[in-house]
mmCIF file of C-alpha atoms in Angstrom:
data_model
loop_
_atom_site.group_PDB
_atom_site.id
_atom_site.type_symbol
_atom_site.label_atom_id
_atom_site.label_comp_id
_atom_site.label_asym_id
_atom_site.label_seq_id
_atom_site.Cartn_x
_atom_site.Cartn_y
_atom_site.Cartn_z
ATOM 1 C CA UNK A 1 -86.554 10.941 94.119
ATOM 2 C CA UNK A 2 -86.725 11.499 90.389
ATOM 3 C CA UNK A 3 -88.754 9.338 88.504
ATOM 4 C CA UNK A 4 -87.327 6.701 86.225
ATOM 5 C CA UNK A 5 -87.846 7.692 82.927
ATOM 6 C CA UNK A 6 -87.116 5.155 80.028
ATOM 7 C CA UNK A 7 -84.648 6.483 77.136
ATOM 8 C CA UNK A 8 -84.858 5.411 73.616
ATOM 9 C CA UNK A 9 -82.092 4.972 72.122
ATOM 10 C CA UNK A 10 -81.390 6.918 68.425
ATOM 11 C CA UNK A 11 -81.877 4.470 65.564
ATOM 12 C CA UNK A 12 -79.140 5.809 62.431
ATOM 13 C CA UNK A 13 -80.058 3.870 59.095
ATOM 14 C CA UNK A 14 -77.941 3.842 56.256
ATOM 15 C CA UNK A 15 -78.964 5.284 52.563
ATOM 16 C CA UNK A 16 -79.303 1.309 51.698
ATOM 17 C CA UNK A 17 -81.317 0.688 54.310
ATOM 18 C CA UNK A 18 -83.410 3.212 53.513
ATOM 19 C CA UNK A 19 -83.972 2.811 50.259
ATOM 20 C CA UNK A 20 -84.847 -0.789 50.890
ATOM 21 C CA UNK A 21 -87.241 0.384 52.927
ATOM 22 C CA UNK A 22 -88.945 2.578 50.606
ATOM 23 C CA UNK A 23 -89.164 -0.065 47.885
ATOM 24 C CA UNK A 24 -90.643 -2.404 50.384
ATOM 25 C CA UNK A 25 -93.228 -0.052 50.743
ATOM 26 C CA UNK A 26 -94.111 -0.163 47.066
ATOM 27 C CA UNK A 27 -92.860 4.003 47.188
ATOM 28 C CA UNK A 28 -90.434 3.381 43.916
ATOM 29 C CA UNK A 29 -89.715 0.508 41.827
ATOM 30 C CA UNK A 30 -86.848 -1.661 41.850
ATOM 31 C CA UNK A 31 -84.620 -1.929 39.009
ATOM 32 C CA UNK A 32 -84.645 -4.835 36.939
ATOM 33 C CA UNK A 33 -81.551 -6.655 35.048
ATOM 34 C CA UNK A 34 -81.383 -6.584 31.872
ATOM 35 C CA UNK A 35 -80.811 -10.171 29.895
ATOM 36 C CA UNK A 36 -80.172 -10.878 26.804
ATOM 37 C CA UNK A 37 -81.557 -13.856 24.973
ATOM 38 C CA UNK A 38 -80.621 -16.457 22.775
ATOM 39 C CA UNK A 39 -82.657 -15.007 20.162
ATOM 40 C CA UNK A 40 -81.453 -11.290 20.407
ATOM 41 C CA UNK A 41 -78.006 -12.387 20.633
ATOM 42 C CA UNK A 42 -78.253 -14.312 17.328
ATOM 43 C CA UNK A 43 -79.949 -11.290 15.961
ATOM 44 C CA UNK A 44 -76.821 -9.175 16.736
ATOM 45 C CA UNK A 45 -74.270 -11.631 15.358
ATOM 46 C CA UNK A 46 -76.627 -11.319 11.925
ATOM 47 C CA UNK A 47 -76.145 -7.741 11.696
ATOM 48 C CA UNK A 48 -72.709 -7.724 12.300
ATOM 49 C CA UNK A 49 -71.582 -10.309 9.681
ATOM 50 C CA UNK A 50 -74.245 -7.808 7.295
ATOM 51 C CA UNK A 51 -72.364 -4.739 8.296
ATOM 52 C CA UNK A 52 -68.875 -6.587 7.413
ATOM 53 C CA UNK A 53 -70.311 -7.684 4.140
ATOM 54 C CA UNK A 54 -71.520 -4.018 3.465
ATOM 55 C CA UNK A 55 -67.981 -2.623 4.137
ATOM 56 C CA UNK A 56 -66.184 -5.011 1.910
ATOM 57 C CA UNK A 57 -68.746 -4.345 -1.189
ATOM 58 C CA UNK A 58 -66.840 -1.172 -1.168
ATOM 59 C CA UNK A 59 -63.827 -1.269 0.108
ATOM 60 C CA UNK A 60 -62.902 -4.408 -2.631
ATOM 61 C CA UNK A 61 -63.723 -2.024 -5.767
ATOM 62 C CA UNK A 62 -61.227 0.842 -4.164
ATOM 63 C CA UNK A 63 -58.552 -2.100 -3.714
ATOM 64 C CA UNK A 64 -58.724 -2.877 -7.015
ATOM 65 C CA UNK A 65 -58.773 0.581 -8.598
ATOM 66 C CA UNK A 66 -55.644 1.010 -6.508
ATOM 67 C CA UNK A 67 -53.925 -2.168 -8.251
ATOM 68 C CA UNK A 68 -54.960 -1.439 -12.110
ATOM 69 C CA UNK A 69 -52.496 1.688 -12.524
ATOM 70 C CA UNK A 70 -49.393 -0.431 -10.857
ATOM 71 C CA UNK A 71 -50.421 -3.101 -14.141
ATOM 72 C CA UNK A 72 -50.257 -0.121 -16.202
ATOM 73 C CA UNK A 73 -47.455 1.365 -15.025
ATOM 74 C CA UNK A 74 -45.246 -2.287 -15.517
ATOM 75 C CA UNK A 75 -46.963 -2.250 -18.921
ATOM 76 C CA UNK A 76 -45.263 1.216 -19.576
ATOM 77 C CA UNK A 77 -41.903 0.247 -18.376
ATOM 78 C CA UNK A 78 -41.602 -2.782 -20.154
ATOM 79 C CA UNK A 79 -40.743 -0.849 -23.809
ATOM 80 C CA UNK A 80 -37.869 0.595 -21.675
ATOM 81 C CA UNK A 81 -36.390 -2.759 -20.070
ATOM 82 C CA UNK A 82 -36.676 -4.072 -23.878
ATOM 83 C CA UNK A 83 -34.823 -1.027 -24.934
ATOM 84 C CA UNK A 84 -32.173 -1.762 -21.840
ATOM 85 C CA UNK A 85 -31.780 -4.799 -23.482
ATOM 86 C CA UNK A 86 -30.932 -4.062 -26.782
ATOM 87 C CA UNK A 87 -28.722 -1.264 -25.808
ATOM 88 C CA UNK A 88 -26.248 -4.104 -23.779
ATOM 89 C CA UNK A 89 -26.563 -6.269 -27.130
ATOM 90 C CA UNK A 90 -25.333 -3.263 -29.212
ATOM 91 C CA UNK A 91 -22.442 -2.634 -27.152
ATOM 92 C CA UNK A 92 -21.707 -6.577 -26.695
ATOM 93 C CA UNK A 93 -21.352 -6.363 -30.576
ATOM 94 C CA UNK A 94 -19.660 -2.506 -31.107
ATOM 95 C CA UNK A 95 -16.339 -4.666 -31.478
ATOM 96 C CA UNK A 96 -17.889 -5.420 -35.118
ATOM 97 C CA UNK A 97 -18.412 -2.275 -36.215
ATOM 98 C CA UNK A 98 -22.071 -2.236 -36.101
ATOM 99 C CA UNK A 99 -23.727 0.170 -38.124
ATOM 100 C CA UNK A 100 -27.018 2.808 -37.322
ATOM 101 C CA UNK A 101 -29.552 0.162 -36.568
ATOM 102 C CA UNK A 102 -33.081 1.122 -36.590
ATOM 103 C CA UNK A 103 -36.178 -1.121 -34.316
ATOM 104 C CA UNK A 104 -38.469 -1.908 -36.581
ATOM 105 C CA UNK A 105 -42.306 -1.624 -35.723
ATOM 106 C CA UNK A 106 -40.670 1.226 -33.248
ATOM 107 C CA UNK A 107 -40.221 4.929 -33.316
ATOM 108 C CA UNK A 108 -36.811 4.471 -31.144
ATOM 109 C CA UNK A 109 -33.376 4.597 -32.614
ATOM 110 C CA UNK A 110 -30.172 3.247 -31.263
ATOM 111 C CA UNK A 111 -26.683 4.199 -33.126
ATOM 112 C CA UNK A 112 -23.395 2.592 -31.831
ATOM 113 C CA UNK A 113 -20.652 4.408 -32.203
ATOM 114 C CA UNK A 114 -17.893 2.119 -33.379
ATOM 115 C CA UNK A 115 -14.735 1.430 -30.802
ATOM 116 C CA UNK A 116 -11.872 3.322 -32.318
ATOM 117 C CA UNK A 117 -9.135 0.956 -33.459
ATOM 118 C CA UNK A 118 -6.418 0.957 -31.122
ATOM 119 C CA UNK A 119 -2.958 2.729 -32.215
ATOM 120 C CA UNK A 120 0.020 0.256 -33.408
ATOM 121 C CA UNK A 121 2.795 -0.309 -31.049
ATOM 122 C CA UNK A 122 5.966 0.792 -33.213
ATOM 123 C CA UNK A 123 8.443 -1.428 -33.527
ATOM 124 C CA UNK A 124 12.242 -1.347 -32.133
ATOM 125 C CA UNK A 125 14.608 -0.030 -34.426
ATOM 126 C CA UNK A 126 17.074 -3.038 -35.795
ATOM 127 C CA UNK A 127 20.536 -1.981 -34.278
ATOM 128 C CA UNK A 128 23.461 -1.718 -36.517
ATOM 129 C CA UNK A 129 25.900 -4.433 -36.781
ATOM 130 C CA UNK A 130 29.196 -3.744 -34.816
ATOM 131 C CA UNK A 131 27.124 -1.186 -32.619
ATOM 132 C CA UNK A 132 27.459 -1.785 -28.539
ATOM 133 C CA UNK A 133 25.628 -0.469 -25.621
ATOM 134 C CA UNK A 134 28.316 1.959 -24.745
ATOM 135 C CA UNK A 135 29.922 4.865 -27.269
ATOM 136 C CA UNK A 136 33.343 4.037 -27.563
ATOM 137 C CA UNK A 137 35.828 6.710 -28.920
ATOM 138 C CA UNK A 138 38.038 6.250 -31.625
ATOM 139 C CA UNK A 139 40.614 8.521 -30.836
ATOM 140 C CA UNK A 140 43.629 7.292 -29.158
ATOM 141 C CA UNK A 141 44.400 9.594 -26.113
ATOM 142 C CA UNK A 142 47.596 11.782 -26.279
ATOM 143 C CA UNK A 143 50.138 9.838 -23.940
ATOM 144 C CA UNK A 144 51.078 11.735 -20.834
ATOM 145 C CA UNK A 145 54.535 12.801 -20.179
ATOM 146 C CA UNK A 146 56.891 10.846 -17.802
ATOM 147 C CA UNK A 147 60.160 11.453 -19.265
ATOM 148 C CA UNK A 148 62.373 13.825 -16.655
ATOM 149 C CA UNK A 149 64.348 16.742 -17.052
ATOM 150 C CA UNK A 150 64.779 20.130 -16.041
ATOM 151 C CA UNK A 151 63.190 23.602 -17.110
ATOM 152 C CA UNK A 152 66.616 24.851 -18.393
ATOM 153 C CA UNK A 153 67.137 21.412 -20.036
ATOM 154 C CA UNK A 154 63.816 22.064 -22.346
ATOM 155 C CA UNK A 155 63.912 25.768 -23.065
ATOM 156 C CA UNK A 156 67.593 25.024 -24.641
ATOM 157 C CA UNK A 157 66.160 21.688 -26.438
ATOM 158 C CA UNK A 158 63.322 24.237 -27.399
ATOM 159 C CA UNK A 159 65.785 26.541 -28.544
ATOM 160 C CA UNK A 160 64.661 29.797 -26.579
ATOM 161 C CA UNK A 161 67.018 32.398 -25.991
ATOM 162 C CA UNK A 162 68.370 32.249 -22.707
ATOM 163 C CA UNK A 163 67.273 35.882 -22.735
ATOM 164 C CA UNK A 164 63.702 35.008 -22.611
ATOM 165 C CA UNK A 165 63.885 32.731 -20.287
ATOM 166 C CA UNK A 166 62.719 34.838 -17.685
ATOM 167 C CA UNK A 167 59.470 35.874 -19.528
ATOM 168 C CA UNK A 168 58.824 32.342 -20.553
ATOM 169 C CA UNK A 169 58.947 31.074 -16.608
ATOM 170 C CA UNK A 170 56.757 33.429 -15.671
ATOM 171 C CA UNK A 171 54.040 32.527 -18.202
ATOM 172 C CA UNK A 172 55.096 28.918 -17.587
ATOM 173 C CA UNK A 173 54.538 29.074 -13.943
ATOM 174 C CA UNK A 174 51.198 30.730 -14.138
ATOM 175 C CA UNK A 175 49.592 28.808 -16.779
ATOM 176 C CA UNK A 176 50.830 25.310 -15.456
ATOM 177 C CA UNK A 177 53.485 25.209 -12.897
ATOM 178 C CA UNK A 178 55.779 24.044 -15.104
ATOM 179 C CA UNK A 179 53.746 20.752 -15.215
ATOM 180 C CA UNK A 180 54.180 18.990 -18.663
ATOM 181 C CA UNK A 181 50.923 16.858 -18.016
ATOM 182 C CA UNK A 182 48.346 20.036 -16.859
ATOM 183 C CA UNK A 183 45.168 19.754 -18.896
ATOM 184 C CA UNK A 184 42.590 22.392 -18.594
ATOM 185 C CA UNK A 185 39.160 20.026 -17.860
ATOM 186 C CA UNK A 186 37.205 22.406 -19.535
ATOM 187 C CA UNK A 187 39.064 23.509 -22.531
ATOM 188 C CA UNK A 188 41.252 20.703 -23.056
ATOM 189 C CA UNK A 189 44.302 23.150 -23.553
ATOM 190 C CA UNK A 190 47.149 21.307 -22.308
ATOM 191 C CA UNK A 191 50.783 21.428 -21.699
ATOM 192 C CA UNK A 192 53.134 24.170 -19.965
ATOM 193 C CA UNK A 193 52.439 27.210 -21.738
ATOM 194 C CA UNK A 194 48.295 25.103 -22.107
ATOM 195 C CA UNK A 195 48.737 24.725 -25.809
ATOM 196 C CA UNK A 196 45.037 25.192 -27.271
ATOM 197 C CA UNK A 197 43.723 23.260 -28.604
ATOM 198 C CA UNK A 198 46.377 20.856 -27.708
ATOM 199 C CA UNK A 199 46.235 18.960 -30.976
ATOM 200 C CA UNK A 200 47.966 22.294 -32.916
ATOM 201 C CA UNK A 201 51.290 21.109 -31.024
ATOM 202 C CA UNK A 202 53.437 19.095 -33.751
ATOM 203 C CA UNK A 203 54.535 16.012 -31.802
ATOM 204 C CA UNK A 204 52.916 15.642 -28.704
ATOM 205 C CA UNK A 205 51.175 18.964 -26.591
ATOM 206 C CA UNK A 206 52.190 16.781 -22.943
ATOM 207 C CA UNK A 207 56.146 16.843 -24.103
ATOM 208 C CA UNK A 208 57.804 19.645 -22.679
ATOM 209 C CA UNK A 209 60.341 20.355 -25.541
ATOM 210 C CA UNK A 210 57.531 20.072 -28.205
ATOM 211 C CA UNK A 211 54.904 22.441 -26.316
ATOM 212 C CA UNK A 212 58.152 25.213 -25.265
ATOM 213 C CA UNK A 213 58.900 24.811 -29.409
ATOM 214 C CA UNK A 214 55.543 25.669 -30.572
ATOM 215 C CA UNK A 215 55.003 28.530 -27.878
ATOM 216 C CA UNK A 216 58.314 30.372 -28.858
ATOM 217 C CA UNK A 217 57.166 30.460 -32.500
ATOM 218 C CA UNK A 218 53.493 31.054 -31.265
ATOM 219 C CA UNK A 219 55.144 34.515 -29.007
ATOM 220 C CA UNK A 220 57.292 35.554 -31.836
ATOM 221 C CA UNK A 221 54.485 35.136 -34.596
ATOM 222 C CA UNK A 222 51.631 37.040 -32.570
ATOM 223 C CA UNK A 223 53.133 39.439 -30.038
ATOM 224 C CA UNK A 224 56.711 39.758 -31.596
ATOM 225 C CA UNK A 225 58.872 38.982 -29.001
ATOM 226 C CA UNK A 226 58.531 37.277 -25.713
ATOM 227 C CA UNK A 227 59.204 40.361 -23.556
ATOM 228 C CA UNK A 228 55.602 41.959 -25.895
ATOM 229 C CA UNK A 229 53.949 37.939 -24.438
ATOM 230 C CA UNK A 230 54.943 38.816 -21.494
ATOM 231 C CA UNK A 231 53.555 42.600 -21.254
ATOM 232 C CA UNK A 232 50.032 40.986 -22.544
ATOM 233 C CA UNK A 233 49.820 38.412 -19.979
ATOM 234 C CA UNK A 234 50.294 40.926 -17.181
ATOM 235 C CA UNK A 235 47.312 42.801 -18.069
ATOM 236 C CA UNK A 236 45.114 40.243 -19.370
ATOM 237 C CA UNK A 237 46.063 37.488 -17.339
ATOM 238 C CA UNK A 238 46.097 35.004 -21.116
ATOM 239 C CA UNK A 239 48.240 35.511 -23.882
#
């Protein structure tokens, strides 16, 4: 048999319990809580107010120093504002041809350039009596030929020899195609032979007989004959 033995259980203490036991034994002192008294609170408040007053005593003069340049700059800008107002007044009076003006008691001078006078508008010239918007020609247009007849009848009436009819026919065909009313739009030559100018033909340049009679005299006087006139035309395509 084994003898009965009593086993003592192990006890483990925490740090807090250990500290409390040590304090109870008087080995360490207990920490005491610091409490603010009413007197101490008032003292701290008064000290804070004094500190604020000291800060204000140093800050206020600095603020005053910053405000003085602003006032000085405002006073310096006053003459410029005055000058601007005066310049506007001078511009307003420019229409009166204001002479150069000097400010009394000031070193500034303002010159206002006179406004140039507008140039007069030219008046329209009066129209002459009897004139109209469109120009009408005073010359009477030459009437075109409206009568009948054949080229043989016209040649006979113009007094051209029958032996020359072939030369006349060749030139007339190429000048007008035997059209009594043919007109050159650029030169104004007219008639069967294209007389130029048309007013040179005695009678009417559009009358075939008058035109051929004038052409007969022109051919003989200039070239000597209708044969020579024909030869010149075939070489130069004009006569």
